[in-house]
Amino acid sequence: LIDAFSGVIVEALCFPLYTHEQSKVCKLHPLLGEGDLLVGDRGFCSFVHLAMLFSRGIGGLFRMHQKRIVDFGAHRKTRGKGQKGKPRSRLVKRLGKYDQLVEWIKPQACPKWMKKEQWLLVPATLLVRQLRYTIPAKGQRTRTVTIATTLLDPVLYPRDEIAALYGVRWTIETHFAE
């Protein structure tokens, strides 16, 4: 856990090789307080993780996981049982071009790293804001970024400011190099 603005390491956890951070990130949640914002890469963008943060009053802002299908179309369809290629979320409200509120649906299977008692406490749905923006800088490997966040209010959290916040997340990579 790194303070994005100062680069100070708040806490470091070490685990055996091939342990995915998603299964252990909840050990850092007690270090965060209500109203804090956790910004991370796509490995942390899951229904369960966002729900766990939300239940503690902690905001989440993550790059959308590559396996999650996002559709910003006006006439998008939700995926039914057994269908592929459509989002599993339900459109709640369009906030603008490439900015929308959707309802994510709880996965059917409990993650392997989570206890059944915890799984039962996870809500059936979660309201999430999805937005997409383009990075104008040439030479960037990634040109288009899709974000999932619990910062739902477009007046309090304008789209451009959310994009800038996620941009701060990339400064962590330079802190690693330092």
Coordinates of N, CA and C in Angstrom, one line a residue:
L1 N 0.9 -1.2 0.0 CA 0.0 0.0 0.0 C 0.9 1.2 0.0
I2 N 0.8 2.0 -1.0 CA 1.6 3.2 -1.2 C 0.8 4.4 -1.3
D3 N 1.2 5.5 -0.6 CA 0.6 6.8 -0.7 C 0.9 7.3 -2.0
A4 N -0.1 7.5 -2.9 CA 0.2 7.9 -4.3 C 0.8 9.3 -4.4
F5 N 0.5 10.2 -3.5 CA 1.0 11.5 -3.6 C 2.4 11.7 -3.1
S6 N 2.8 11.0 -2.0 CA 4.1 11.1 -1.4 C 5.1 10.0 -1.9
G7 N 4.5 8.9 -2.3 CA 5.4 7.8 -2.7 C 5.8 6.9 -1.5
V8 N 5.3 7.3 -0.3 CA 5.7 6.6 0.9 C 5.0 5.2 1.0
I9 N 5.8 4.2 1.3 CA 5.2 2.9 1.4 C 4.5 2.8 2.8
V10 N 3.2 2.6 2.8 CA 2.5 2.5 4.1 C 2.6 1.2 4.7
E11 N 2.5 0.1 3.8 CA 2.6 -1.2 4.3 C 3.0 -2.1 3.1
A12 N 3.8 -3.1 3.4 CA 4.2 -4.1 2.4 C 3.9 -5.5 2.9
L13 N 3.3 -6.3 2.1 CA 3.0 -7.7 2.5 C 3.8 -8.6 1.5
C14 N 4.3 -9.6 2.1 CA 5.1 -10.6 1.3 C 4.4 -11.9 1.3
F15 N 4.2 -12.6 0.1 CA 3.5 -13.8 0.1 C 4.3 -14.8 -0.9
P16 N 4.0 -16.1 -0.8 CA 4.7 -17.0 -1.7 C 4.5 -16.6 -3.2
L17 N 5.5 -17.0 -4.0 CA 5.4 -16.8 -5.4 C 4.1 -17.4 -5.9
Y18 N 3.5 -16.8 -6.9 CA 2.3 -17.3 -7.6 C 1.0 -17.0 -6.7
T19 N 1.1 -16.1 -5.7 CA 0.0 -15.8 -4.9 C -0.6 -14.5 -5.5
H20 N -1.8 -14.5 -6.0 CA -2.3 -13.3 -6.6 C -2.7 -12.3 -5.5
E21 N -2.3 -11.0 -5.7 CA -2.6 -9.9 -4.8 C -4.1 -9.8 -4.4
Q22 N -5.0 -10.1 -5.3 CA -6.4 -10.0 -5.1 C -6.8 -10.8 -3.9
S23 N -6.2 -12.0 -3.7 CA -6.6 -12.8 -2.6 C -6.1 -12.3 -1.2
K24 N -5.2 -11.4 -1.2 CA -4.6 -10.9 0.0 C -4.8 -9.4 0.3
V25 N -5.3 -8.7 -0.7 CA -5.5 -7.2 -0.6 C -6.4 -6.8 0.6
C26 N -7.3 -7.6 1.0 CA -8.2 -7.3 2.1 C -7.4 -7.2 3.4
K27 N -6.2 -7.7 3.5 CA -5.4 -7.5 4.7 C -4.9 -6.1 4.8
L28 N -5.0 -5.3 3.8 CA -4.6 -3.9 3.8 C -5.8 -3.0 4.1
H29 N -7.0 -3.5 3.9 CA -8.2 -2.6 4.1 C -8.3 -2.0 5.5
P30 N -7.9 -2.7 6.6 CA -8.0 -2.0 7.9 C -7.1 -0.8 8.0
L31 N -6.1 -0.6 7.1 CA -5.2 0.6 7.1 C -5.9 1.8 6.5
L32 N -7.0 1.5 5.8 CA -7.7 2.6 5.2 C -8.9 3.0 6.0
G33 N -9.3 4.3 6.0 CA -10.4 4.7 6.8 C -11.6 5.1 5.9
E34 N -12.7 5.3 6.5 CA -13.9 5.7 5.8 C -13.6 7.0 5.0
G35 N -14.0 7.0 3.8 CA -13.7 8.2 2.9 C -12.4 8.1 2.2
D36 N -11.6 7.2 2.5 CA -10.3 7.0 1.7 C -10.7 6.4 0.3
L37 N -9.7 6.6 -0.6 CA -9.9 6.1 -2.0 C -8.7 5.1 -2.3
L38 N -9.0 3.9 -2.7 CA -8.0 3.0 -3.1 C -8.0 2.9 -4.6
V39 N -6.8 3.2 -5.2 CA -6.7 3.2 -6.6 C -5.7 2.1 -7.0
G40 N -6.1 1.3 -8.0 CA -5.2 0.2 -8.3 C -5.4 -0.2 -9.7
D41 N -4.6 -1.2 -10.1 CA -4.6 -1.7 -11.5 C -5.7 -2.7 -11.7
R42 N -5.8 -3.3 -12.9 CA -6.9 -4.1 -13.2 C -7.0 -5.4 -12.4
G43 N -5.9 -5.8 -11.8 CA -5.9 -7.1 -11.0 C -6.7 -7.0 -9.8
F44 N -7.1 -5.7 -9.4 CA -7.9 -5.5 -8.2 C -9.3 -5.2 -8.5
C45 N -9.7 -5.2 -9.8 CA -11.0 -4.8 -10.2 C -11.9 -6.0 -10.3
S46 N -12.6 -6.2 -9.2 CA -13.6 -7.3 -9.2 C -14.8 -6.9 -8.4
F47 N -15.9 -7.6 -8.6 CA -17.1 -7.3 -7.9 C -16.9 -7.4 -6.4
V48 N -16.2 -8.5 -5.9 CA -16.1 -8.8 -4.5 C -15.2 -7.7 -3.9
H49 N -14.1 -7.4 -4.5 CA -13.2 -6.4 -3.9 C -13.9 -5.0 -3.8
L50 N -14.6 -4.6 -4.8 CA -15.4 -3.3 -4.8 C -16.4 -3.4 -3.7
A51 N -17.1 -4.5 -3.6 CA -18.2 -4.7 -2.5 C -17.5 -4.6 -1.1
M52 N -16.4 -5.2 -0.9 CA -15.7 -5.2 0.4 C -15.3 -3.8 0.7
L53 N -14.8 -3.0 -0.2 CA -14.4 -1.6 0.0 C -15.6 -0.8 0.4
F54 N -16.7 -1.0 -0.5 CA -17.9 -0.2 -0.3 C -18.5 -0.4 1.1
S55 N -18.4 -1.7 1.6 CA -19.0 -2.0 2.9 C -18.3 -1.3 4.0
R56 N -17.0 -0.9 3.8 CA -16.2 -0.2 4.8 C -16.2 1.3 4.6
G57 N -17.0 1.8 3.6 CA -17.0 3.2 3.3 C -15.7 3.7 2.6
I58 N -15.0 2.8 2.0 CA -13.8 3.1 1.2 C -14.1 3.2 -0.3
G59 N -13.7 4.2 -1.0 CA -13.9 4.3 -2.4 C -12.9 3.4 -3.1
G60 N -13.3 3.0 -4.3 CA -12.5 2.2 -5.1 C -12.4 2.8 -6.5
L61 N -11.2 2.7 -7.2 CA -11.1 3.3 -8.5 C -10.0 2.4 -9.2
F62 N -10.5 1.6 -10.1 CA -9.6 0.6 -10.8 C -9.8 0.5 -12.3
R63 N -8.7 0.2 -12.9 CA -8.8 0.0 -14.4 C -9.6 -1.3 -14.5
M64 N -10.5 -1.3 -15.5 CA -11.4 -2.4 -15.7 C -10.6 -3.7 -16.1
H65 N -11.0 -4.8 -15.5 CA -10.3 -6.1 -15.8 C -10.6 -6.4 -17.2
Q66 N -9.6 -7.0 -17.9 CA -9.7 -7.3 -19.3 C -10.8 -8.3 -19.7
K67 N -11.2 -9.1 -18.7 CA -12.2 -10.1 -19.0 C -13.7 -9.6 -18.9
R68 N -13.8 -8.4 -18.2 CA -15.1 -7.9 -18.1 C -15.5 -7.1 -19.3
I69 N -16.7 -7.4 -19.8 CA -17.2 -6.7 -21.0 C -17.9 -5.5 -20.7
V70 N -17.5 -4.4 -21.3 CA -18.1 -3.1 -21.0 C -18.7 -2.6 -22.3
D71 N -20.0 -2.1 -22.3 CA -20.7 -1.6 -23.5 C -21.2 -0.3 -23.1
F72 N -20.8 0.8 -23.9 CA -21.3 2.1 -23.6 C -22.4 2.5 -24.6
G73 N -22.9 1.5 -25.4 CA -23.9 1.7 -26.4 C -25.2 2.1 -25.8
A74 N -26.0 2.9 -26.5 CA -27.3 3.4 -26.0 C -28.3 2.3 -25.9
H75 N -28.2 1.3 -26.7 CA -29.2 0.2 -26.7 C -28.5 -1.2 -26.3
R76 N -27.6 -1.1 -25.3 CA -26.9 -2.3 -24.9 C -27.8 -3.3 -24.3
K77 N -27.4 -4.6 -24.5 CA -28.2 -5.7 -23.9 C -27.4 -6.3 -22.8
T78 N -28.0 -6.8 -21.8 CA -27.4 -7.5 -20.7 C -27.3 -9.0 -21.1
R79 N -26.2 -9.6 -20.7 CA -26.0 -11.0 -21.0 C -26.9 -11.9 -20.2
G80 N -27.6 -12.8 -20.9 CA -28.4 -13.8 -20.2 C -27.6 -15.0 -19.8
K81 N -28.2 -15.9 -19.2 CA -27.5 -17.2 -18.8 C -27.0 -17.9 -20.0
G82 N -25.7 -18.3 -20.0 CA -25.1 -19.0 -21.1 C -24.7 -18.2 -22.3
Q83 N -25.0 -16.9 -22.3 CA -24.6 -16.0 -23.4 C -23.2 -15.4 -23.2
K84 N -22.5 -15.2 -24.2 CA -21.2 -14.6 -24.1 C -21.1 -13.4 -25.0
G85 N -20.2 -12.5 -24.8 CA -20.0 -11.3 -25.6 C -20.8 -10.1 -25.2
K86 N -21.6 -10.2 -24.2 CA -22.4 -9.1 -23.7 C -22.1 -8.9 -22.2
P87 N -22.2 -7.6 -21.8 CA -21.9 -7.3 -20.3 C -22.9 -8.1 -19.4
R88 N -22.3 -8.4 -18.2 CA -23.2 -9.0 -17.1 C -23.8 -7.9 -16.3
S89 N -23.5 -6.7 -16.6 CA -24.1 -5.6 -15.8 C -25.3 -5.0 -16.4
R90 N -26.1 -4.3 -15.6 CA -27.4 -3.7 -16.1 C -27.2 -2.2 -16.1
L91 N -27.5 -1.6 -17.2 CA -27.4 -0.1 -17.3 C -28.4 0.5 -16.4
V92 N -27.9 1.5 -15.6 CA -28.8 2.2 -14.7 C -29.0 3.6 -15.2
K93 N -27.9 4.3 -15.6 CA -28.1 5.6 -16.1 C -26.8 6.0 -16.9
R94 N -27.1 6.7 -18.1 CA -26.0 7.2 -18.9 C -25.7 8.6 -18.3
L95 N -24.4 8.8 -18.0 CA -24.0 10.1 -17.5 C -23.3 11.0 -18.5
G96 N -23.1 10.4 -19.7 CA -22.4 11.1 -20.8 C -21.8 10.1 -21.7
K97 N -21.1 10.6 -22.7 CA -20.4 9.7 -23.6 C -19.3 9.0 -22.9
Y98 N -19.3 7.7 -22.9 CA -18.3 6.9 -22.2 C -18.3 7.1 -20.7
D99 N -19.5 7.3 -20.1 CA -19.6 7.5 -18.7 C -21.0 7.0 -18.3
Q100 N -21.1 6.0 -17.4 CA -22.4 5.4 -17.1 C -22.4 4.8 -15.7
L101 N -23.6 4.7 -15.2 CA -23.8 3.9 -13.9 C -24.4 2.6 -14.3
V102 N -23.8 1.5 -13.8 CA -24.3 0.2 -14.0 C -24.5 -0.6 -12.7
E103 N -25.3 -1.6 -12.8 CA -25.4 -2.5 -11.6 C -24.7 -3.8 -11.9
W104 N -23.7 -4.0 -11.2 CA -22.9 -5.3 -11.3 C -23.7 -6.3 -10.5
I105 N -23.6 -7.5 -11.1 CA -24.3 -8.7 -10.4 C -23.3 -9.6 -9.8
K106 N -23.6 -10.0 -8.6 CA -22.6 -10.9 -7.8 C -22.3 -12.2 -8.7
P107 N -21.1 -12.5 -8.7 CA -20.7 -13.8 -9.4 C -21.4 -15.0 -8.8
Q108 N -21.6 -16.0 -9.5 CA -22.3 -17.2 -9.0 C -21.3 -18.0 -8.0
A109 N -20.0 -18.0 -8.3 CA -19.1 -18.8 -7.5 C -18.3 -17.9 -6.5
C110 N -18.2 -18.4 -5.4 CA -17.3 -17.8 -4.3 C -15.9 -17.9 -4.7
P111 N -15.1 -16.8 -4.6 CA -13.7 -16.9 -4.9 C -13.0 -17.9 -4.0
K112 N -12.0 -18.6 -4.5 CA -11.3 -19.7 -3.7 C -10.7 -19.1 -2.4
W113 N -10.3 -17.9 -2.4 CA -9.6 -17.3 -1.3 C -10.5 -16.8 -0.2
M114 N -11.8 -16.8 -0.5 CA -12.8 -16.2 0.5 C -13.6 -17.3 1.2
K115 N -13.8 -17.1 2.5 CA -14.6 -18.0 3.3 C -16.0 -17.9 3.0
K116 N -16.8 -19.0 3.1 CA -18.2 -19.0 2.7 C -19.0 -18.0 3.6
E117 N -18.6 -17.8 4.8 CA -19.3 -16.9 5.7 C -19.2 -15.5 5.2
Q118 N -18.0 -15.1 4.7 CA -17.8 -13.8 4.1 C -18.6 -13.7 2.8
W119 N -18.6 -14.7 2.0 CA -19.3 -14.7 0.7 C -20.8 -14.4 0.9
L120 N -21.4 -15.0 2.0 CA -22.8 -14.7 2.2 C -23.1 -13.3 2.6
L121 N -22.1 -12.5 3.1 CA -22.2 -11.1 3.4 C -22.1 -10.2 2.2
V122 N -21.6 -10.7 1.1 CA -21.4 -9.9 -0.1 C -22.8 -9.7 -0.7
P123 N -23.1 -8.4 -1.1 CA -24.5 -8.1 -1.6 C -24.7 -8.7 -3.0
A124 N -25.9 -8.8 -3.4 CA -26.3 -9.4 -4.7 C -25.9 -8.5 -5.8
T125 N -26.0 -7.2 -5.6 CA -25.7 -6.3 -6.7 C -24.8 -5.1 -6.1
L126 N -24.2 -4.4 -7.0 CA -23.4 -3.2 -6.6 C -23.5 -2.2 -7.7
L127 N -23.7 -1.0 -7.3 CA -23.8 0.2 -8.2 C -22.3 0.6 -8.5
V128 N -21.9 0.7 -9.8 CA -20.6 1.0 -10.2 C -20.7 2.0 -11.3
R129 N -19.7 2.9 -11.3 CA -19.6 3.9 -12.4 C -18.5 3.4 -13.4
Q130 N -18.8 3.3 -14.6 CA -17.8 2.9 -15.6 C -17.6 4.1 -16.5
L131 N -16.3 4.4 -16.8 CA -16.0 5.5 -17.8 C -14.8 5.1 -18.6
R132 N -14.7 5.7 -19.7 CA -13.6 5.4 -20.6 C -13.0 6.7 -21.1
Y133 N -11.7 6.8 -21.2 CA -11.0 8.0 -21.7 C -9.8 7.6 -22.6
T134 N -9.4 8.5 -23.4 CA -8.2 8.2 -24.3 C -7.0 9.1 -23.7
I135 N -5.9 8.5 -23.8 CA -4.6 9.2 -23.4 C -4.1 9.8 -24.6
P136 N -4.0 11.1 -24.6 CA -3.5 11.8 -25.8 C -2.0 11.7 -26.1
A137 N -1.2 11.4 -25.2 CA 0.2 11.4 -25.3 C 0.7 10.2 -26.3
K138 N 1.5 10.6 -27.3 CA 2.0 9.6 -28.2 C 3.1 8.8 -27.4
G139 N 3.3 7.6 -27.9 CA 4.3 6.8 -27.3 C 3.8 6.0 -26.1
Q140 N 2.6 6.2 -25.7 CA 2.0 5.4 -24.6 C 1.6 4.0 -25.1
R141 N 1.9 3.0 -24.4 CA 1.5 1.7 -24.8 C 0.0 1.6 -24.8
T142 N -0.6 2.1 -23.7 CA -2.1 2.0 -23.6 C -2.6 3.4 -24.0
R143 N -3.6 3.3 -24.9 CA -4.2 4.6 -25.4 C -5.6 4.8 -24.9
T144 N -6.3 3.7 -24.6 CA -7.7 3.9 -24.1 C -7.8 3.1 -22.8
V145 N -8.3 3.8 -21.8 CA -8.4 3.2 -20.4 C -9.9 3.2 -20.0
T146 N -10.4 2.1 -19.5 CA -11.7 2.0 -19.0 C -11.6 1.8 -17.5
I147 N -12.4 2.6 -16.8 CA -12.3 2.6 -15.3 C -13.6 2.1 -14.7
A148 N -13.5 1.4 -13.6 CA -14.6 1.1 -12.7 C -14.4 1.8 -11.4
T149 N -15.4 2.5 -10.9 CA -15.2 3.2 -9.6 C -16.5 3.2 -8.8
T150 N -16.4 3.4 -7.5 CA -17.5 3.6 -6.6 C -17.8 5.1 -6.4
L151 N -17.0 6.0 -7.1 CA -17.3 7.4 -7.1 C -18.4 7.7 -8.1
L152 N -19.6 7.7 -7.6 CA -20.7 7.6 -8.5 C -21.2 9.0 -9.0
D153 N -21.1 10.0 -8.2 CA -21.7 11.3 -8.4 C -20.8 12.1 -9.5
P154 N -21.4 12.3 -10.7 CA -20.6 13.0 -11.7 C -20.4 14.5 -11.4
V155 N -21.1 15.1 -10.5 CA -20.9 16.5 -10.1 C -19.7 16.6 -9.1
L156 N -19.7 15.7 -8.1 CA -18.6 15.7 -7.2 C -17.4 15.1 -7.8
Y157 N -17.5 14.2 -8.7 CA -16.4 13.5 -9.3 C -16.5 13.5 -10.8
P158 N -16.1 14.7 -11.4 CA -16.2 14.8 -12.9 C -15.3 13.7 -13.5
R159 N -15.7 13.4 -14.7 CA -15.0 12.3 -15.5 C -13.5 12.6 -15.7
D160 N -13.2 13.9 -16.0 CA -11.8 14.2 -16.2 C -10.9 14.1 -14.9
E161 N -11.6 14.4 -13.8 CA -10.8 14.3 -12.5 C -10.6 12.8 -12.1
I162 N -11.5 12.0 -12.5 CA -11.3 10.5 -12.2 C -10.2 10.0 -13.1
A163 N -10.2 10.5 -14.3 CA -9.1 10.1 -15.2 C -7.7 10.5 -14.7
A164 N -7.7 11.8 -14.2 CA -6.5 12.3 -13.6 C -6.1 11.5 -12.4
L165 N -7.0 11.1 -11.5 CA -6.7 10.3 -10.4 C -6.1 9.0 -10.8
Y166 N -6.7 8.3 -11.8 CA -6.1 7.1 -12.2 C -4.7 7.3 -12.8
G167 N -4.5 8.5 -13.4 CA -3.2 8.8 -13.9 C -2.1 8.9 -12.8
V168 N -2.6 9.3 -11.6 CA -1.7 9.4 -10.5 C -1.2 8.0 -10.1
R169 N -2.1 7.0 -10.3 CA -1.7 5.6 -10.0 C -0.5 5.2 -10.8
W170 N -0.3 5.7 -12.0 CA 0.9 5.4 -12.8 C 2.1 5.9 -12.2
T171 N 2.1 6.9 -11.4 CA 3.3 7.5 -10.8 C 3.9 6.4 -9.8
I172 N 3.1 5.5 -9.3 CA 3.6 4.5 -8.5 C 4.6 3.6 -9.2
E173 N 4.4 3.4 -10.5 CA 5.4 2.7 -11.3 C 6.8 3.4 -11.2
T174 N 6.8 4.7 -11.3 CA 8.1 5.4 -11.2 C 8.6 5.3 -9.8
H175 N 7.8 5.3 -8.8 CA 8.2 5.1 -7.4 C 8.9 3.8 -7.3
F176 N 8.3 2.7 -7.9 CA 9.0 1.4 -7.8 C 10.4 1.5 -8.4
A177 N 10.5 2.2 -9.5 CA 11.8 2.3 -10.2 C 12.8 3.0 -9.3
E178 N 12.3 4.0 -8.6 CA 13.2 4.8 -7.7 C 13.7 3.9 -6.5

